[in-house]
Coordinates of C-alpha atoms in Angstrom, one line a residue:
Chain A
M1 CA -91.3 -16.6 108.6
S2 CA -90.1 -18.4 105.6
T3 CA -87.0 -17.7 103.7
A4 CA -86.7 -18.0 100.0
P5 CA -83.8 -20.3 99.0
I6 CA -80.8 -18.1 98.3
A7 CA -79.4 -18.7 94.8
F8 CA -75.6 -19.3 94.9
E9 CA -72.8 -20.9 92.9
V10 CA -69.4 -22.1 93.8
S11 CA -66.8 -20.2 91.8
R12 CA -63.4 -21.6 91.3
A13 CA -62.0 -19.3 88.7
T14 CA -61.1 -15.6 89.2
R15 CA -60.8 -12.9 86.6
A16 CA -57.1 -12.9 87.2
S17 CA -56.9 -16.6 86.6
R18 CA -58.7 -16.3 83.2
I19 CA -56.6 -13.4 82.0
G20 CA -53.4 -14.9 83.5
G21 CA -54.1 -18.3 81.9
A22 CA -54.4 -16.7 78.5
A23 CA -51.3 -14.7 79.0
A24 CA -49.4 -17.8 80.1
V25 CA -50.3 -19.7 77.0
V26 CA -49.0 -16.8 74.8
F27 CA -45.8 -16.6 76.9
V28 CA -45.1 -20.3 76.8
A29 CA -45.7 -20.3 73.0
F30 CA -43.2 -17.5 72.7
L31 CA -40.6 -19.4 74.8
A32 CA -41.2 -22.5 72.7
S33 CA -40.0 -20.6 69.6
F34 CA -36.5 -19.9 71.3
P35 CA -34.6 -22.8 69.5
W36 CA -35.3 -21.1 66.1
W37 CA -33.9 -17.7 66.9
A38 CA -32.5 -17.3 70.4
D39 CA -28.9 -17.5 71.6
H40 CA -27.7 -20.8 73.1
G41 CA -26.7 -19.0 76.3
W42 CA -30.3 -17.9 76.8
M43 CA -31.5 -21.4 76.5
R44 CA -28.9 -22.7 78.9
E45 CA -30.0 -20.1 81.4
F46 CA -33.6 -21.0 80.9
N47 CA -32.9 -24.7 81.4
E48 CA -31.2 -24.0 84.7
M49 CA -34.0 -21.8 86.0
A50 CA -36.6 -24.3 84.8
C51 CA -34.9 -27.0 86.9
Y52 CA -34.9 -24.7 89.9
L53 CA -38.6 -23.9 89.2
I54 CA -39.5 -27.6 89.1
F55 CA -37.5 -28.3 92.2
A56 CA -39.0 -25.3 94.0
M57 CA -42.6 -26.1 93.0
M58 CA -42.1 -29.6 94.6
W59 CA -40.4 -28.2 97.7
N60 CA -43.2 -25.7 98.1
L61 CA -45.8 -28.6 97.8
L62 CA -43.9 -30.6 100.4
A63 CA -43.1 -27.9 102.9
G64 CA -45.6 -25.1 102.2
Y65 CA -48.7 -27.3 101.7
G66 CA -47.7 -30.7 103.2
G67 CA -45.9 -29.2 106.3
M68 CA -42.9 -31.5 105.7
V69 CA -39.9 -29.2 105.7
S70 CA -37.1 -31.2 104.1
I71 CA -33.5 -30.2 103.8
G72 CA -32.8 -33.4 101.9
Q73 CA -34.6 -33.1 98.6
Q74 CA -31.2 -33.0 96.8
A75 CA -31.2 -36.8 97.4
Y76 CA -33.8 -37.2 94.7
L77 CA -32.4 -34.6 92.4
G78 CA -29.0 -36.4 92.5
L79 CA -30.7 -39.8 92.0
G80 CA -32.6 -38.5 89.0
G81 CA -29.3 -37.3 87.5
Y82 CA -27.5 -40.6 88.2
A83 CA -30.5 -42.7 86.9
L84 CA -30.3 -40.7 83.6
L85 CA -26.6 -41.3 83.5
V86 CA -26.8 -45.1 84.1
M87 CA -29.6 -45.6 81.7
G88 CA -27.9 -43.6 79.0
N89 CA -24.3 -44.7 79.4
F90 CA -24.8 -48.3 80.3
G91 CA -28.4 -49.2 79.3
G92 CA -28.2 -47.7 75.8
V93 CA -31.5 -45.8 76.5
N94 CA -32.0 -42.6 74.5
P95 CA -31.2 -39.9 77.1
F96 CA -34.2 -37.8 76.2
V97 CA -36.5 -40.8 76.7
A98 CA -34.6 -41.6 79.9
V99 CA -35.6 -38.3 81.5
P100 CA -39.2 -39.3 82.6
I101 CA -38.1 -42.8 83.4
A102 CA -35.4 -41.4 85.7
A103 CA -38.1 -39.4 87.5
V104 CA -40.3 -42.5 88.0
L105 CA -37.3 -44.6 89.2
T106 CA -36.5 -41.8 91.7
M107 CA -40.1 -41.9 93.0
L108 CA -39.7 -45.7 93.5
V109 CA -36.6 -45.2 95.6
A110 CA -38.5 -42.6 97.7
L111 CA -41.1 -45.2 98.7
P112 CA -38.8 -47.3 101.0
V113 CA -36.9 -44.2 102.1
S114 CA -40.1 -42.6 103.3
K115 CA -40.4 -45.4 105.9
I116 CA -37.3 -44.1 107.6
A117 CA -37.9 -40.4 107.0
F118 CA -41.4 -40.5 108.4
R119 CA -40.1 -41.7 111.7
L120 CA -39.2 -38.1 112.3
Q121 CA -41.3 -34.9 112.4
G122 CA -40.8 -31.2 112.3
G123 CA -37.2 -30.1 112.6
Y124 CA -36.0 -33.6 113.1
F125 CA -37.5 -34.6 109.8
A126 CA -35.6 -31.7 108.2
I127 CA -32.2 -32.9 109.4
G128 CA -33.0 -36.6 109.0
T129 CA -33.7 -36.1 105.3
W130 CA -30.4 -34.3 105.0
V131 CA -28.6 -37.3 106.5
I132 CA -30.4 -39.5 104.0
A133 CA -29.2 -37.3 101.1
E134 CA -25.6 -37.6 102.5
V135 CA -25.9 -41.4 102.5
F136 CA -26.8 -41.3 98.8
R137 CA -23.9 -38.9 98.1
L138 CA -21.4 -41.0 100.0
S139 CA -22.7 -44.3 98.5
I140 CA -22.4 -43.1 94.9
A141 CA -19.0 -41.5 95.6
N142 CA -17.8 -45.0 96.4
V143 CA -19.1 -46.5 93.1
S144 CA -16.2 -46.4 90.6
A145 CA -18.3 -47.4 87.7
V146 CA -20.0 -44.0 87.7
G147 CA -16.7 -42.2 88.3
G148 CA -16.6 -42.2 92.1
G149 CA -16.1 -39.0 93.9
S150 CA -15.0 -37.1 90.8
G151 CA -18.0 -37.9 88.7
T152 CA -18.3 -38.6 85.0
S153 CA -19.7 -37.4 81.6
L154 CA -22.9 -38.2 79.9
T155 CA -21.4 -40.0 76.9
A156 CA -24.7 -41.3 75.7
L157 CA -25.3 -38.0 73.9
R158 CA -22.2 -38.3 71.8
G159 CA -23.9 -39.3 68.5
I160 CA -26.5 -36.5 68.7
E161 CA -26.0 -33.3 66.7
K162 CA -25.5 -30.3 68.9
A163 CA -28.3 -28.2 67.5
T164 CA -30.8 -31.1 68.0
R165 CA -29.5 -31.7 71.5
V166 CA -29.8 -28.1 72.6
S167 CA -33.3 -27.7 71.2
V168 CA -34.7 -30.9 72.5
T169 CA -33.2 -30.3 76.0
F170 CA -34.7 -26.9 76.0
W171 CA -38.2 -28.1 75.0
L172 CA -38.1 -30.9 77.5
C173 CA -37.2 -28.3 80.2
L174 CA -40.1 -26.1 79.1
V175 CA -42.6 -28.9 79.0
A176 CA -41.5 -30.2 82.4
A177 CA -41.6 -26.8 84.0
V178 CA -45.1 -26.1 82.7
A179 CA -46.2 -29.6 83.6
S180 CA -44.9 -29.3 87.1
V181 CA -46.9 -26.1 87.7
A182 CA -49.9 -27.7 86.2
L183 CA -49.5 -30.9 88.2
V184 CA -49.3 -29.0 91.5
Y185 CA -52.2 -26.8 90.5
W186 CA -54.3 -29.8 89.6
F187 CA -53.3 -31.7 92.7
L188 CA -54.3 -28.8 95.0
R189 CA -57.7 -28.4 93.3
S190 CA -58.4 -32.1 93.7
R191 CA -60.0 -33.8 96.7
Q192 CA -56.5 -35.0 97.8
G193 CA -55.4 -31.3 97.6
L194 CA -58.3 -30.3 99.9
A195 CA -57.3 -33.1 102.3
L196 CA -53.7 -31.8 102.2
L197 CA -54.7 -28.3 103.1
A198 CA -56.8 -29.7 105.9
I199 CA -53.9 -31.7 107.3
R200 CA -51.7 -28.6 107.2
D201 CA -54.2 -26.7 109.3
S202 CA -54.8 -29.6 111.8
E203 CA -53.7 -33.2 111.5
I204 CA -56.0 -34.4 114.3
A205 CA -59.1 -32.5 113.1
S206 CA -58.6 -33.8 109.5
E207 CA -58.0 -37.3 110.6
S208 CA -61.3 -37.2 112.6
Q209 CA -63.1 -36.1 109.4
G210 CA -61.9 -39.2 107.6
V211 CA -58.8 -37.9 105.9
N212 CA -56.1 -40.5 105.6
V213 CA -53.2 -38.4 106.9
R214 CA -50.5 -40.9 106.3
A215 CA -51.5 -41.9 102.8
T216 CA -51.9 -38.2 101.8
K217 CA -48.5 -37.2 103.2
L218 CA -46.9 -40.2 101.5
G219 CA -48.5 -39.2 98.2
V220 CA -47.1 -35.7 98.5
Y221 CA -43.7 -37.0 99.4
L222 CA -43.6 -39.3 96.4
V223 CA -44.8 -36.6 94.0
A224 CA -42.1 -34.3 95.4
A225 CA -39.5 -37.0 94.8
F226 CA -40.7 -37.5 91.3
G227 CA -40.4 -33.8 90.6
A228 CA -36.9 -33.6 92.1
G229 CA -35.8 -36.5 90.0
L230 CA -37.2 -34.9 86.9
A231 CA -35.3 -31.7 87.7
G232 CA -32.1 -33.6 88.3
A233 CA -32.3 -35.6 85.1
L234 CA -33.0 -32.4 83.1
Y235 CA -30.2 -30.4 84.8
F236 CA -27.6 -33.0 84.1
L237 CA -28.9 -33.6 80.6
G238 CA -28.1 -30.0 79.9
N239 CA -24.9 -30.0 81.9
L240 CA -23.4 -33.2 80.3
R241 CA -21.4 -33.9 83.5
I242 CA -22.3 -35.1 86.9
S243 CA -20.5 -35.6 90.2
P244 CA -21.8 -36.6 93.6
D245 CA -20.8 -33.2 95.1
A246 CA -22.7 -31.3 92.4
A247 CA -25.7 -33.7 92.4
F248 CA -26.3 -34.0 96.1
T249 CA -25.1 -30.6 97.4
V250 CA -27.4 -29.1 100.0
N251 CA -27.1 -25.8 98.0
W252 CA -29.9 -27.1 95.8
T253 CA -32.2 -27.0 98.8
A254 CA -30.7 -23.8 100.2
F255 CA -31.4 -21.9 97.0
T256 CA -34.8 -23.4 96.8
I257 CA -35.7 -22.4 100.3
F258 CA -34.6 -18.9 99.4
I259 CA -36.7 -19.0 96.2
V260 CA -39.8 -20.2 97.9
M261 CA -39.6 -18.0 101.0
I262 CA -38.9 -14.9 99.0
G263 CA -41.6 -15.6 96.4
G264 CA -44.2 -16.7 98.9
I265 CA -44.5 -20.1 100.5
G266 CA -47.8 -21.9 100.2
T267 CA -48.8 -20.2 97.0
I268 CA -48.4 -21.5 93.4
E269 CA -47.3 -18.1 92.1
G270 CA -44.7 -17.8 94.9
P271 CA -42.0 -20.2 93.5
I272 CA -42.5 -18.7 90.0
V273 CA -41.9 -15.1 91.3
G274 CA -39.1 -16.4 93.4
V275 CA -37.3 -18.1 90.5
V276 CA -37.5 -14.9 88.4
L277 CA -36.1 -12.9 91.3
F278 CA -33.4 -15.5 91.9
W279 CA -32.4 -15.4 88.2
L280 CA -32.1 -11.6 88.3
L281 CA -30.1 -11.6 91.5
N282 CA -27.8 -14.3 90.1
K283 CA -27.3 -12.4 86.9
Y284 CA -26.3 -9.1 88.5
F285 CA -24.8 -10.0 91.9
S286 CA -23.3 -13.5 91.7
E287 CA -20.0 -11.9 90.8
Y288 CA -19.7 -10.8 94.4
G289 CA -19.3 -14.4 95.4
T290 CA -19.4 -14.9 99.2
W291 CA -21.0 -11.6 99.9
Y292 CA -23.8 -12.4 97.4
L293 CA -24.5 -15.6 99.4
V294 CA -24.3 -13.7 102.7
G295 CA -26.9 -11.3 101.2
L296 CA -29.2 -14.2 100.1
G297 CA -29.0 -15.7 103.6
L298 CA -29.8 -12.4 105.3
L299 CA -32.6 -11.7 102.9
A300 CA -34.1 -15.1 103.7
I301 CA -33.9 -14.5 107.4
V302 CA -35.5 -11.0 107.2
V303 CA -38.3 -12.1 104.9
T304 CA -39.1 -15.1 107.1
I305 CA -39.3 -13.0 110.3
R306 CA -40.8 -9.8 108.9
F307 CA -42.7 -10.8 105.7
P308 CA -43.5 -14.5 106.2
R309 CA -46.0 -14.4 103.3
G310 CA -43.2 -13.5 100.9
L311 CA -43.5 -11.2 97.9
W312 CA -46.4 -12.9 96.2
G313 CA -48.2 -13.5 99.5
Y314 CA -48.1 -9.8 100.0
V315 CA -49.4 -8.9 96.6
A316 CA -52.1 -11.5 96.7
H317 CA -53.3 -10.3 100.1
R318 CA -53.1 -6.6 99.2
F319 CA -54.8 -6.7 95.8
D320 CA -56.8 -9.9 96.2
L321 CA -55.0 -11.3 93.2
N322 CA -55.0 -15.0 92.4
F323 CA -53.7 -16.5 89.2
F324 CA -54.0 -20.0 90.4
P325 CA -57.1 -20.1 92.6
V326 CA -57.3 -23.4 94.6
Q327 CA -60.0 -22.3 96.9
R328 CA -63.7 -22.4 96.3
R329 CA -65.6 -19.1 96.6
L330 CA -69.2 -19.0 97.4
V331 CA -71.0 -16.4 95.2
L332 CA -74.4 -15.4 96.4
H333 CA -77.0 -14.1 94.0
E334 CA -79.1 -11.4 95.5
P335 CA -82.7 -12.3 95.5
P336 CA -84.8 -9.9 93.4
K337 CA -86.2 -7.1 95.5
D338 CA -90.0 -6.8 95.6
Chain B
M1 CA -6.1 -57.7 117.6
T2 CA -4.3 -54.7 119.0
G3 CA -5.3 -52.9 115.8
W4 CA -9.0 -53.5 116.5
I5 CA -8.6 -52.4 120.2
D6 CA -6.9 -49.3 119.0
T7 CA -9.7 -48.6 116.6
I8 CA -12.4 -49.0 119.3
V9 CA -10.4 -46.8 121.7
Q10 CA -10.0 -44.1 119.1
G11 CA -13.6 -44.4 118.2
V12 CA -14.7 -43.9 121.9
L13 CA -12.5 -40.9 122.2
L14 CA -13.8 -39.4 118.9
G15 CA -17.3 -40.1 120.3
G16 CA -16.4 -37.8 123.3
L17 CA -15.9 -34.9 120.9
Y18 CA -19.2 -35.7 119.1
A19 CA -21.0 -35.8 122.4
L20 CA -19.6 -32.3 123.1
F21 CA -20.9 -31.2 119.7
A22 CA -24.3 -32.7 120.6
M23 CA -24.9 -31.6 124.1
G24 CA -25.7 -28.0 123.2
Q25 CA -28.1 -29.2 120.6
S26 CA -29.6 -31.7 123.0
L27 CA -30.3 -28.9 125.5
I28 CA -32.0 -26.6 122.9
F29 CA -34.0 -29.6 121.5
G30 CA -35.1 -30.5 125.1
V31 CA -36.1 -27.1 126.3
M32 CA -37.8 -25.5 123.3
R33 CA -38.0 -28.2 120.5
L34 CA -36.0 -25.9 118.3
T35 CA -33.9 -27.4 115.6
N36 CA -30.9 -25.1 115.1
T37 CA -29.6 -26.0 111.6
A38 CA -26.7 -23.6 112.1
H39 CA -25.4 -25.6 115.1
G40 CA -22.4 -27.0 113.3
D41 CA -21.5 -23.6 111.8
F42 CA -21.6 -22.0 115.3
I43 CA -19.1 -24.7 116.4
I44 CA -16.8 -23.8 113.5
L45 CA -17.4 -20.1 114.2
A46 CA -16.3 -20.7 117.8
A47 CA -13.2 -22.6 116.6
F48 CA -12.2 -19.6 114.4
G49 CA -13.0 -17.2 117.2
A50 CA -10.7 -19.1 119.5
F51 CA -8.1 -19.2 116.7
S52 CA -8.1 -15.4 116.5
L53 CA -8.2 -15.0 120.3
V54 CA -5.1 -17.1 120.6
L55 CA -3.3 -14.8 118.2
A56 CA -4.6 -11.7 120.0
I57 CA -3.8 -12.9 123.5
G58 CA -0.1 -13.7 122.8
L59 CA 0.5 -16.2 125.6
P60 CA 2.8 -19.2 125.3
P61 CA 1.2 -21.8 123.0
A62 CA 0.6 -24.3 125.9
A63 CA -1.6 -21.8 127.8
A64 CA -3.0 -19.7 125.0
P65 CA -5.9 -22.0 123.8
W66 CA -7.2 -22.4 127.4
A67 CA -7.1 -18.7 128.0
A68 CA -8.9 -18.2 124.7
M69 CA -11.5 -20.7 125.6
G70 CA -12.0 -19.0 128.9
A71 CA -12.4 -15.6 127.2
L72 CA -14.8 -17.1 124.6
L73 CA -17.3 -18.6 127.1
P74 CA -18.9 -15.3 128.3
I75 CA -19.0 -14.0 124.7
A76 CA -20.6 -17.3 123.6
F77 CA -23.2 -17.0 126.3
G78 CA -24.0 -13.5 125.4
V79 CA -24.3 -14.3 121.7
G80 CA -26.5 -17.3 122.4
Y81 CA -28.7 -15.4 124.8
G82 CA -29.1 -12.5 122.4
L83 CA -29.8 -14.7 119.4
Q84 CA -32.5 -16.6 121.2
R85 CA -34.1 -13.5 122.8
F86 CA -34.1 -11.2 119.8
V87 CA -34.2 -13.5 116.8
L88 CA -35.1 -17.1 117.4
N89 CA -37.9 -16.6 120.0
G90 CA -39.9 -14.9 117.3
T91 CA -39.7 -18.0 115.1
L92 CA -41.0 -20.5 117.5
G93 CA -44.4 -22.0 117.2
K94 CA -46.3 -25.0 116.0
D95 CA -44.9 -24.6 112.5
P96 CA -41.2 -25.6 112.4
L97 CA -40.6 -23.8 109.1
P98 CA -39.7 -20.3 110.4
S99 CA -37.0 -21.5 112.8
L100 CA -35.6 -23.9 110.3
V101 CA -35.4 -21.3 107.6
V102 CA -33.9 -18.6 109.9
T103 CA -31.2 -20.9 111.3
F104 CA -30.5 -22.3 107.8
G105 CA -30.0 -18.7 106.6
L106 CA -27.7 -18.0 109.6
A107 CA -25.7 -21.1 108.6
I108 CA -25.1 -19.7 105.1
V109 CA -24.2 -16.3 106.4
I110 CA -21.7 -17.8 108.9
Q111 CA -20.1 -20.0 106.3
N112 CA -19.6 -17.3 103.8
V113 CA -18.5 -14.6 106.3
L114 CA -15.9 -17.1 107.7
Q115 CA -14.8 -17.8 104.1
E116 CA -14.4 -14.1 103.4
V117 CA -12.5 -13.4 106.6
Y118 CA -10.3 -16.5 107.0
S119 CA -10.3 -17.8 103.3
A120 CA -11.1 -21.5 102.6
D121 CA -7.7 -22.7 103.9
P122 CA -8.0 -25.2 106.9
R123 CA -6.6 -23.8 110.1
S124 CA -5.7 -25.3 113.5
I125 CA -5.3 -23.8 116.9
E126 CA -1.7 -24.1 118.1
S127 CA -1.5 -25.9 121.5
G128 CA 2.2 -26.3 122.1
G129 CA 2.5 -29.9 121.1
L130 CA -0.5 -31.1 123.1
N131 CA -2.2 -32.3 119.9
I132 CA 0.7 -34.8 119.2
A133 CA 1.4 -35.9 122.7
S134 CA 0.3 -39.4 123.8
V135 CA -0.1 -41.5 126.8
P136 CA 1.0 -45.2 126.6
I137 CA -1.4 -47.8 127.8
G138 CA -0.2 -51.4 127.6
A139 CA 2.6 -52.7 125.5
D140 CA 2.0 -51.4 122.0
L141 CA -1.0 -49.1 122.5
A142 CA -1.0 -45.4 123.1
V143 CA -3.8 -42.8 123.1
G144 CA -3.5 -39.2 122.3
T145 CA -3.3 -36.9 125.3
L146 CA -5.7 -34.3 123.8
P147 CA -8.4 -36.8 122.7
L148 CA -8.2 -38.3 126.2
L149 CA -8.6 -34.9 127.7
I150 CA -11.5 -34.1 125.4
F151 CA -13.2 -37.3 126.4
G152 CA -12.7 -36.4 130.1
I153 CA -14.2 -33.0 129.5
A154 CA -17.2 -34.5 127.6
V155 CA -17.9 -36.9 130.5
A156 CA -17.6 -34.0 133.0
M157 CA -19.9 -31.8 130.9
A158 CA -22.5 -34.6 130.6
V159 CA -22.5 -35.0 134.4
A160 CA -22.6 -31.3 134.9
M161 CA -25.5 -30.8 132.4
Q162 CA -27.5 -33.6 133.9
W163 CA -27.0 -32.2 137.3
L164 CA -28.0 -28.7 136.1
F165 CA -31.1 -30.1 134.5
D166 CA -32.2 -32.4 137.4
R167 CA -31.1 -30.6 140.5
T168 CA -31.0 -26.8 140.1
A169 CA -33.6 -24.1 140.0
I170 CA -32.7 -23.2 136.4
G171 CA -32.9 -26.8 135.4
R172 CA -36.4 -26.9 137.0
A173 CA -37.3 -23.9 134.9
F174 CA -36.0 -25.6 131.8
R175 CA -38.1 -28.7 132.5
A176 CA -41.2 -26.6 133.3
V177 CA -41.3 -24.6 130.1
S178 CA -40.5 -27.7 128.2
D179 CA -43.4 -29.6 129.7
D180 CA -46.0 -26.9 129.6
R181 CA -45.1 -23.4 128.6
D182 CA -48.4 -21.8 129.6
A183 CA -48.5 -23.4 133.0
A184 CA -44.9 -22.3 133.6
E185 CA -45.9 -18.8 132.7
L186 CA -48.6 -18.8 135.3
M187 CA -46.1 -19.9 137.9
G188 CA -44.1 -16.7 137.1
L189 CA -41.5 -17.9 134.6
D190 CA -40.8 -15.7 131.6
H191 CA -40.4 -18.3 128.9
R192 CA -38.5 -15.9 126.6
H193 CA -35.9 -15.4 129.3
V194 CA -35.7 -19.1 130.1
Y195 CA -35.3 -20.0 126.4
A196 CA -32.6 -17.4 126.0
L197 CA -30.8 -18.8 129.1
A198 CA -30.9 -22.3 127.6
T199 CA -29.5 -21.1 124.3
G200 CA -26.8 -19.1 126.2
I201 CA -25.7 -22.2 128.0
A202 CA -25.9 -24.3 124.8
F203 CA -23.6 -21.8 123.2
V204 CA -21.1 -22.1 126.1
L205 CA -21.0 -25.8 125.3
V206 CA -20.6 -24.9 121.6
A207 CA -17.6 -22.7 122.5
I208 CA -15.9 -25.4 124.5
A209 CA -16.5 -28.0 121.7
G210 CA -15.4 -25.6 119.0
T211 CA -12.1 -24.7 120.7
L212 CA -11.3 -28.3 121.4
H213 CA -12.2 -29.3 117.9
G214 CA -9.9 -26.6 116.5
M215 CA -7.0 -27.8 118.8
K216 CA -7.5 -31.4 117.8
T217 CA -7.7 -31.1 114.1
T218 CA -7.9 -28.5 111.3
V219 CA -11.1 -26.6 110.6
S220 CA -12.4 -24.8 107.5
P221 CA -15.4 -22.6 107.0
A222 CA -17.4 -25.3 105.1
D223 CA -17.1 -27.9 107.9
G224 CA -20.2 -26.9 109.8
P225 CA -23.0 -29.0 108.2
A226 CA -21.1 -32.2 108.8
L227 CA -20.7 -31.4 112.5
L228 CA -24.4 -30.6 112.6
L229 CA -25.3 -34.0 111.3
Y230 CA -23.0 -35.8 113.7
A231 CA -24.4 -33.8 116.6
F232 CA -28.0 -34.5 115.5
E233 CA -27.3 -38.2 115.1
A234 CA -25.7 -38.4 118.6
V235 CA -28.8 -36.8 120.1
I236 CA -31.3 -39.1 118.4
I237 CA -29.3 -42.3 119.0
G238 CA -28.9 -41.4 122.7
G239 CA -32.5 -40.5 123.1
M240 CA -34.1 -37.1 123.7
G241 CA -33.7 -35.3 127.0
S242 CA -30.9 -37.3 128.6
F243 CA -27.3 -36.0 128.5
Y244 CA -25.9 -39.4 129.4
G245 CA -27.8 -40.7 126.5
T246 CA -26.2 -38.0 124.3
L247 CA -22.8 -39.1 125.6
A248 CA -23.6 -42.7 124.7
G249 CA -24.9 -41.7 121.3
G250 CA -21.7 -39.8 120.6
I251 CA -19.6 -42.8 121.5
I252 CA -21.7 -45.2 119.4
L253 CA -21.3 -42.8 116.5
G254 CA -17.6 -42.4 117.0
V255 CA -16.9 -46.1 117.3
T256 CA -19.1 -46.9 114.2
Q257 CA -17.2 -44.3 112.2
A258 CA -13.8 -45.6 113.4
I259 CA -14.7 -49.2 112.5
G260 CA -16.0 -48.0 109.1
F261 CA -12.8 -46.0 108.4
R262 CA -10.7 -49.0 109.4
I263 CA -12.5 -51.3 106.9
D264 CA -12.4 -48.8 104.1
P265 CA -11.7 -45.0 104.4
G266 CA -14.5 -44.3 101.9
W267 CA -17.2 -45.8 104.1
G268 CA -16.4 -44.4 107.6
I269 CA -18.8 -41.4 107.6
W270 CA -21.3 -43.5 105.7
A271 CA -21.3 -46.2 108.4
G272 CA -22.1 -43.6 111.0
H273 CA -25.1 -42.3 109.0
V274 CA -26.4 -45.8 108.3
V275 CA -26.2 -46.8 112.0
F276 CA -28.2 -43.7 112.8
L277 CA -30.9 -44.6 110.1
A278 CA -31.0 -48.2 111.4
M279 CA -31.6 -46.8 114.9
L280 CA -34.5 -44.7 113.5
L281 CA -36.1 -47.8 112.0
F282 CA -35.7 -50.2 115.0
R283 CA -35.6 -47.9 118.0
P284 CA -36.9 -44.5 117.0
S285 CA -37.0 -43.1 120.5
G286 CA -33.3 -43.7 121.0
L287 CA -31.4 -45.7 123.7
F288 CA -32.2 -43.7 126.8
P289 CA -35.2 -41.5 126.1
K290 CA -36.5 -39.3 128.9
T291 CA -38.7 -36.8 127.2
R292 CA -40.7 -36.9 124.0

């Protein structure tokens, strides 16, 4: 018996990803027009949420895909902010130009730090990274040149007109947010991304298939540090003021864990959905102060236990919807019937 | 010179308290590889619980804290048992993420509920002057009675826990489920019950540590994360699975912080963290590792 070769193709796009891609382009173009007509308050809000989105995308990459659950990513967010401050205030670098440089510098710091952090795994890694973040906070709080514990202002922006500053900051945030989503998407579709997914499923099996586990994990850790540094530089560029307690607070990671878990960990859509939800909750409930935070904590617990896939994970599973397909689907073409 | 001796002695005594913070975590780590990120917040919760019990009991201030601690122990055991049995057992597995997120969520809930109930003001448990009494040793050196007492309790607890772990049936069950859960199940152990017992006992240690901490100094609702980090550092420095190791780890951390504080108050906590990180680099399994 002979079988005719079955015609097939490997499909990477979905209908949703094509429609979604087009819609996203229109939406980003709409956002980009904000500085010409929108309220300054809106742009400030957007900037803040863009920073959360970047930070959450990176945490999701690290924890959701890389299996490295860190409670210390605020270390890199704070370093990004302080790198921006030092370059702008003391180095005379244009603060807007300093943003990407700050992110690269943060990534360079993460390289030696990873040597210590990677000594720990699982839950120990989580708390160990938190200790590292505390070391950075306490170190910078002792440096009087950057204002010590009470922090300082970003004086480098003094000569720049307010309208220009607000618009350029907004555009930078928008570009960085889109770029971070694109970066994670591109990374996960690449060979390294495939290796990362294999490591998440089984470290030993992927190692035996020739995946360099250590190098892949280090790469992810460095990219996540870069993204966190970028978010930090942008946040304090918009905020104009930085202090060790604001820059290195564990709340950054706490809110991010909430965003990613609620949205759906291990998906690219998840953090985006999570940030939108977080923005809405913040807008309408943050006036309740401590009870609002109690609610966020409880919600995170319930979702983790009852709905571990999160909001987007549920939708994607239920409706087979995928705006950022990273998997490869085998499409078989039926052989013509005789 | 006396100044330095004083610093070291204070550091050792502080280390006793840190060891008490750490022993509960050491037990939970050892038995089920669970990282409870709300550990410090539970210590603070216990301190506030003891604070309220002292007010409710209405005994003279010299006796009230001890009565409150006694009343708190069974409550703490029940809370620990229930939390593990009905919440945390469901989060255990190969993936550390669920247990981390759930305990982290608990930490946020505890901090904010305490803030709502007790406000952000620091409180202290009245102990009838015990917290300012001191014992003279040598010509111009004196140590606080309460810190000395806390250190003694820490040593006693380390001995008791090591005995429990090494010599009793329940300790054997802990070691069995820790080594091989499935094999232990085949031998008739219910791992869900054993895990819950471990967390219950850990919470008894938390209640003791929290009450003593509240008697020694002031506590406020946001203090938990710092205590979690000290406890974690003591466990890792000492080495996994040994309570004497945890005691030694706590003392090393306490002495390091005390020396750091003496050199410059801004660098005390920092010095403790850095010694911990250096330990990770040069001796990642800790000083006295027993299990992996």
